[in-house]
Amino acid sequence: MDPNPNTPPDTGTATAGRILLAATPIGNTGDASARLVELLGTADIVAAEDTRRLHRLVQSLGVTVAGRVISYHEHNEAAKTAELLEQVKSGSTLVMVTDAGMPSVSDPGFRLVEGAVAAGLTVTAVPGPSAVLTALALSGLPTDRFCFEGFLPRKAGERASRLADLAGERRTMVFFEAPHRLEVMLRALRERFGPDRPVAVCRELTKTYEEVIRGTLNELLEWAEKTEIRGEIAVVLGGAPEKAAGEPEDHVAAVNELVSQGIRLKEAVAAVAEDVRVSKRELYSAVLAAR
C-alpha cells in the first residue's frame, strides 16, 4: 500500500503528468480551497472556461499564475483536447477550472476526462463548492436520493418530452435555469407535475443576495410572474409521491400493456408488481382471471 495517499496512481508512463479538475467558488471567493490556490500558482497549464473570469479570481485570491493559461470552453474543447493531452503525456501538470463549481458538471471538462482515461493518464479532482449540492441541502426537500438534470431544453416540445421522461421520478431533482427563462420553466413543471408539487428556487447561492424561495409549483410560479428574477438559479423539485399499492386487479391493464409490447407475461407481472408494490403471485392470478 502506498504510504503517501497523495501520490497519484501509476499510469505506466514514467514521464506523464496529470490532470486536476479544480472546483472554483460559486459566488463567495472565500470558499476557494487552499489546494486550489496552491495549484493555480504552481501548475504548468491552467485550462480555463473563461480566462477573464480566471484573471478576476486569481486577483481576488492574490495568486500569480506561473504556468500557461489556455482558453478551454464548449466551443473549442473538441479541437483543443488532443493538444492538452499531449502536454500532459509530456509531463505537464494541468489544472482545469470553469467559471464556477466543478468542471465537467454542466461545464466543459468531460471531453478532457474522457480522453485522459482512454490514454491512461492520471485524472483527479480538487473538491470544492457545488451549486448542485448547495441547492439540494438548502431546499428543505429529501436529500437521501436525488438526481441532477442540468438545464432543460429551450424548445417547448423537447422540454415537454424531457419532463415526460421524469413523470414517475421519485428522487428529488435538481435543475439549472437562466433567470429570464425561470417563469417558463416553472409553468412547464406545473403543467407536468401538478400545482402542489414542492419546489425550491435557489438564487445567488453563497453571494450577498442569496435567496431560497420554497413552496408549491403554483406558489412559486405566482412569485416568478410578479418578480424580476436575477442571478444564478438552481431549481430543486420534489420527487413523485409514493404510489398507493391498491388491489392487484387495479393493475391488470398495465400488465397487458407491457405484454402487447412483446414482453413475456411473467416479466411484465414482475415489473408492474415491483413498481406498484403488490404481490406478484396475486397480480399474476388477477391477470389470468381477467382473460
Coordinates of C-alpha atoms in Angstrom, one line a residue:
M1 CA 0.0 0.0 0.0
D2 CA 1.3 3.5 -0.9
P3 CA 2.5 5.2 2.3
N4 CA 1.7 8.6 0.8
P5 CA -2.0 8.8 0.0
N6 CA -1.4 12.0 -2.1
T7 CA 0.8 10.1 -4.6
P8 CA -1.1 9.9 -7.9
P9 CA -1.7 6.4 -9.3
D10 CA 1.0 4.9 -11.6
T11 CA -0.2 5.2 -15.2
G12 CA 2.6 3.2 -16.6
T13 CA 4.1 6.3 -18.3
A14 CA 7.1 7.5 -16.4
T15 CA 7.1 11.0 -17.8
A16 CA 3.4 11.6 -17.8
G17 CA 1.9 14.5 -15.9
R18 CA -1.6 14.7 -14.5
I19 CA -4.9 16.5 -14.9
L20 CA -6.7 18.1 -11.9
L21 CA -10.3 19.2 -12.1
A22 CA -10.4 22.0 -9.6
A23 CA -13.7 23.3 -8.2
T24 CA -13.9 27.1 -8.0
P25 CA -16.2 29.3 -5.8
I26 CA -19.8 29.5 -7.0
G27 CA -20.1 33.1 -5.6
N28 CA -18.1 33.7 -2.5
T29 CA -14.4 33.9 -3.2
G30 CA -13.7 32.9 0.4
D31 CA -14.8 29.4 -0.4
A32 CA -11.7 28.8 -2.5
S33 CA -9.7 25.9 -1.1
A34 CA -6.0 26.1 -0.1
R35 CA -5.3 23.4 -2.7
L36 CA -6.9 25.5 -5.5
V37 CA -4.8 28.5 -4.5
E38 CA -1.6 26.4 -4.5
L39 CA -2.3 24.7 -7.8
L40 CA -3.2 27.9 -9.6
G41 CA 0.2 29.2 -8.7
T42 CA 2.2 26.1 -9.5
A43 CA 0.6 24.2 -12.4
D44 CA 2.3 24.1 -15.8
I45 CA -1.0 24.8 -17.6
V46 CA -4.3 26.2 -16.4
A47 CA -7.2 25.5 -18.8
A48 CA -10.0 28.0 -18.1
E49 CA -13.5 28.2 -19.4
D50 CA -13.3 32.0 -19.3
T51 CA -9.8 33.5 -19.0
R52 CA -11.2 36.8 -17.9
R53 CA -13.0 35.3 -15.0
L54 CA -9.9 33.4 -14.1
H55 CA -8.0 36.6 -14.1
R56 CA -10.5 38.2 -11.7
L57 CA -10.4 35.1 -9.5
V58 CA -6.7 35.0 -9.1
Q59 CA -6.6 38.7 -8.5
S60 CA -9.0 38.4 -5.6
L61 CA -7.1 35.4 -4.2
G62 CA -3.7 37.2 -4.5
V63 CA -2.3 34.4 -6.7
T64 CA 0.1 34.7 -9.6
V65 CA -0.4 32.1 -12.3
A66 CA 3.1 30.9 -13.2
G67 CA 2.0 28.4 -15.9
R68 CA 0.4 28.9 -19.3
V69 CA -3.2 29.9 -19.4
I70 CA -5.3 28.3 -22.1
S71 CA -8.9 29.1 -23.0
Y72 CA -10.9 25.8 -23.0
H73 CA -14.7 26.0 -23.4
E74 CA -17.6 24.3 -25.1
H75 CA -16.8 25.9 -28.5
N76 CA -13.2 24.8 -28.7
E77 CA -12.8 21.8 -26.4
A78 CA -13.1 19.3 -29.3
A79 CA -10.2 21.0 -31.1
K80 CA -8.0 21.6 -28.0
T81 CA -8.4 18.4 -26.1
A82 CA -5.8 16.4 -28.1
E83 CA -3.3 19.3 -27.7
L84 CA -3.8 19.4 -23.9
L85 CA -3.5 15.6 -23.6
E86 CA -0.2 15.7 -25.5
Q87 CA 1.1 18.3 -23.0
V88 CA 0.1 16.0 -20.1
K89 CA 1.7 13.0 -21.7
S90 CA 4.9 15.0 -21.9
G91 CA 4.9 15.6 -18.2
S92 CA 2.8 18.8 -17.6
T93 CA 0.5 19.3 -14.7
L94 CA -2.8 20.7 -16.0
V95 CA -5.4 22.3 -13.8
M96 CA -8.9 22.6 -15.3
V97 CA -11.2 25.3 -14.0
T98 CA -14.6 26.6 -15.1
D99 CA -16.5 29.7 -14.2
A100 CA -17.9 28.2 -11.0
G101 CA -18.1 24.8 -9.4
M102 CA -16.7 21.5 -10.6
P103 CA -15.5 21.1 -14.2
S104 CA -17.4 18.6 -16.4
V105 CA -20.7 19.0 -14.4
S106 CA -22.8 21.1 -16.8
D107 CA -19.5 22.7 -17.8
P108 CA -16.5 21.9 -20.0
G109 CA -14.2 19.1 -18.9
F110 CA -15.9 15.9 -19.9
R111 CA -14.0 15.6 -23.2
L112 CA -10.7 16.1 -21.4
V113 CA -11.5 13.4 -18.8
E114 CA -12.8 11.0 -21.4
G115 CA -9.6 11.5 -23.5
A116 CA -7.3 11.1 -20.5
V117 CA -9.0 7.9 -19.4
A118 CA -8.6 6.5 -22.9
A119 CA -4.9 7.5 -22.9
G120 CA -4.3 6.0 -19.4
L121 CA -3.4 9.4 -17.9
T122 CA -4.0 10.4 -14.3
V123 CA -7.1 12.4 -13.6
T124 CA -8.0 13.6 -10.1
A125 CA -10.1 16.3 -8.5
V126 CA -9.7 19.2 -6.2
P127 CA -13.1 19.2 -4.5
G128 CA -14.9 22.4 -3.6
P129 CA -18.1 24.4 -4.0
S130 CA -21.0 22.8 -5.8
A131 CA -24.2 24.6 -6.8
V132 CA -26.0 21.3 -7.1
L133 CA -25.3 20.1 -3.6
T134 CA -25.7 23.5 -2.0
A135 CA -29.1 24.0 -3.6
L136 CA -30.1 20.4 -2.6
A137 CA -29.0 20.9 1.0
L138 CA -30.9 24.3 1.4
S139 CA -34.0 23.2 -0.4
G140 CA -35.7 21.5 2.5
L141 CA -36.6 18.6 0.3
P142 CA -35.4 15.0 0.7
T143 CA -31.7 14.6 0.2
D144 CA -31.2 10.8 0.6
R145 CA -31.8 10.2 -3.1
F146 CA -31.6 12.8 -5.8
C147 CA -30.7 13.3 -9.5
F148 CA -29.2 16.2 -11.4
E149 CA -30.9 17.1 -14.7
G150 CA -28.9 20.2 -15.6
F151 CA -30.7 22.7 -18.0
L152 CA -34.0 21.7 -19.6
P153 CA -34.2 22.1 -23.4
R154 CA -35.2 25.6 -24.5
K155 CA -37.7 24.4 -27.2
A156 CA -41.1 23.7 -25.8
G157 CA -41.5 20.3 -27.5
E158 CA -38.1 19.0 -26.4
R159 CA -38.7 20.3 -22.9
A160 CA -42.1 18.6 -22.6
S161 CA -40.5 15.3 -23.8
R162 CA -37.8 15.5 -21.2
L163 CA -40.3 16.2 -18.4
A164 CA -42.5 13.4 -19.6
D165 CA -39.5 11.1 -19.1
L166 CA -39.3 12.4 -15.5
A167 CA -43.0 11.9 -14.7
G168 CA -42.5 9.0 -12.4
E169 CA -39.2 10.1 -10.9
R170 CA -39.3 9.6 -7.2
R171 CA -36.0 11.2 -6.4
T172 CA -35.5 14.9 -5.6
M173 CA -34.5 16.6 -8.9
V174 CA -32.0 19.4 -9.3
F175 CA -32.1 21.7 -12.4
F176 CA -30.2 24.8 -13.5
E177 CA -32.0 27.6 -15.3
A178 CA -31.3 31.1 -16.6
P179 CA -33.2 33.8 -14.8
H180 CA -35.1 35.1 -17.8
R181 CA -36.4 31.5 -18.5
L182 CA -37.4 30.7 -14.9
E183 CA -41.1 31.6 -15.3
V184 CA -41.4 29.5 -18.4
M185 CA -39.7 26.6 -16.7
L186 CA -41.9 26.7 -13.6
R187 CA -45.0 26.8 -15.8
A188 CA -43.8 23.7 -17.7
L189 CA -43.1 22.0 -14.4
R190 CA -46.6 22.8 -13.1
E191 CA -48.2 21.5 -16.2
R192 CA -46.4 18.2 -16.0
F193 CA -46.2 17.6 -12.2
G194 CA -49.2 19.5 -10.9
P195 CA -49.6 22.7 -8.9
D196 CA -49.0 21.1 -5.5
R197 CA -45.5 19.5 -6.1
P198 CA -43.0 21.0 -3.6
V199 CA -40.2 23.1 -5.1
A200 CA -37.4 25.4 -4.1
V201 CA -35.8 28.1 -6.2
C202 CA -32.3 28.9 -5.1
R203 CA -30.8 32.2 -6.3
E204 CA -27.3 33.7 -6.0
L205 CA -26.0 30.9 -3.7
T206 CA -23.2 32.0 -1.3
K207 CA -23.4 35.6 -2.7
T208 CA -24.5 38.7 -0.9
Y209 CA -28.2 38.5 -2.0
E210 CA -28.6 34.7 -1.6
E211 CA -32.3 33.8 -1.6
V212 CA -34.1 30.4 -1.3
I213 CA -37.8 30.5 -2.1
R214 CA -39.8 27.4 -1.1
G215 CA -43.3 26.4 -1.7
T216 CA -45.5 24.6 -4.3
L217 CA -45.1 24.9 -8.0
N218 CA -48.2 27.0 -8.1
E219 CA -46.9 29.4 -5.4
L220 CA -43.5 29.8 -6.9
L221 CA -44.9 30.4 -10.4
E222 CA -47.1 33.2 -9.0
W223 CA -44.0 34.6 -7.3
A224 CA -42.0 34.4 -10.6
E225 CA -44.8 36.1 -12.6
K226 CA -44.6 39.3 -10.5
T227 CA -40.8 39.3 -9.7
E228 CA -37.9 40.4 -11.7
I229 CA -35.6 37.4 -11.5
R230 CA -31.8 38.0 -11.5
G231 CA -28.7 36.0 -10.8
E232 CA -27.7 32.3 -11.0
I233 CA -30.6 29.9 -10.5
A234 CA -30.9 26.3 -9.3
V235 CA -34.3 24.7 -9.0
V236 CA -34.9 21.8 -6.7
L237 CA -38.1 19.8 -7.3
G238 CA -39.6 17.1 -5.0
G239 CA -39.9 13.7 -6.5
A240 CA -43.2 11.9 -7.3
P241 CA -45.1 10.7 -4.3
E242 CA -45.2 7.0 -3.5
K243 CA -48.0 5.3 -5.3
A244 CA -50.7 3.6 -3.3
A245 CA -50.5 -0.1 -3.8
G246 CA -54.2 -0.6 -4.4
E247 CA -55.6 -4.0 -5.4
P248 CA -53.9 -6.4 -7.9
E249 CA -57.0 -6.1 -10.1
D250 CA -56.3 -2.4 -10.4
H251 CA -53.0 -3.1 -12.3
V252 CA -54.1 -5.7 -14.8
A253 CA -54.3 -3.2 -17.7
A254 CA -50.7 -2.1 -17.0
V255 CA -49.5 -5.7 -17.3
N256 CA -51.5 -6.3 -20.5
E257 CA -50.0 -3.1 -22.0
L258 CA -46.5 -4.4 -21.5
V259 CA -47.5 -7.8 -22.9
S260 CA -48.8 -6.0 -26.0
Q261 CA -45.3 -4.5 -26.5
G262 CA -43.8 -8.0 -26.7
I263 CA -42.8 -8.5 -23.0
R264 CA -43.4 -12.0 -21.6
L265 CA -46.2 -12.3 -19.2
K266 CA -44.1 -13.2 -16.1
E267 CA -41.7 -10.4 -16.8
A268 CA -44.5 -7.9 -17.2
V269 CA -46.1 -9.0 -14.0
A270 CA -42.8 -8.8 -12.1
A271 CA -42.2 -5.3 -13.5
V272 CA -45.6 -3.9 -12.6
A273 CA -45.7 -5.6 -9.2
E274 CA -42.4 -4.1 -8.2
D275 CA -43.5 -0.6 -9.4
V276 CA -46.8 -0.6 -7.6
R277 CA -45.7 -2.8 -4.7
V278 CA -48.3 -5.6 -4.9
S279 CA -47.8 -9.4 -4.7
K280 CA -46.5 -10.9 -8.0
R281 CA -48.5 -14.0 -7.3
E282 CA -51.7 -12.2 -6.7
L283 CA -51.2 -9.9 -9.7
Y284 CA -50.5 -12.9 -11.9
S285 CA -53.7 -14.6 -10.7
A286 CA -55.7 -11.4 -11.4
V287 CA -54.3 -11.2 -15.0
L288 CA -55.3 -14.8 -15.7
A289 CA -58.7 -14.3 -14.1
A290 CA -59.4 -11.3 -16.3
R291 CA -58.7 -13.3 -19.5

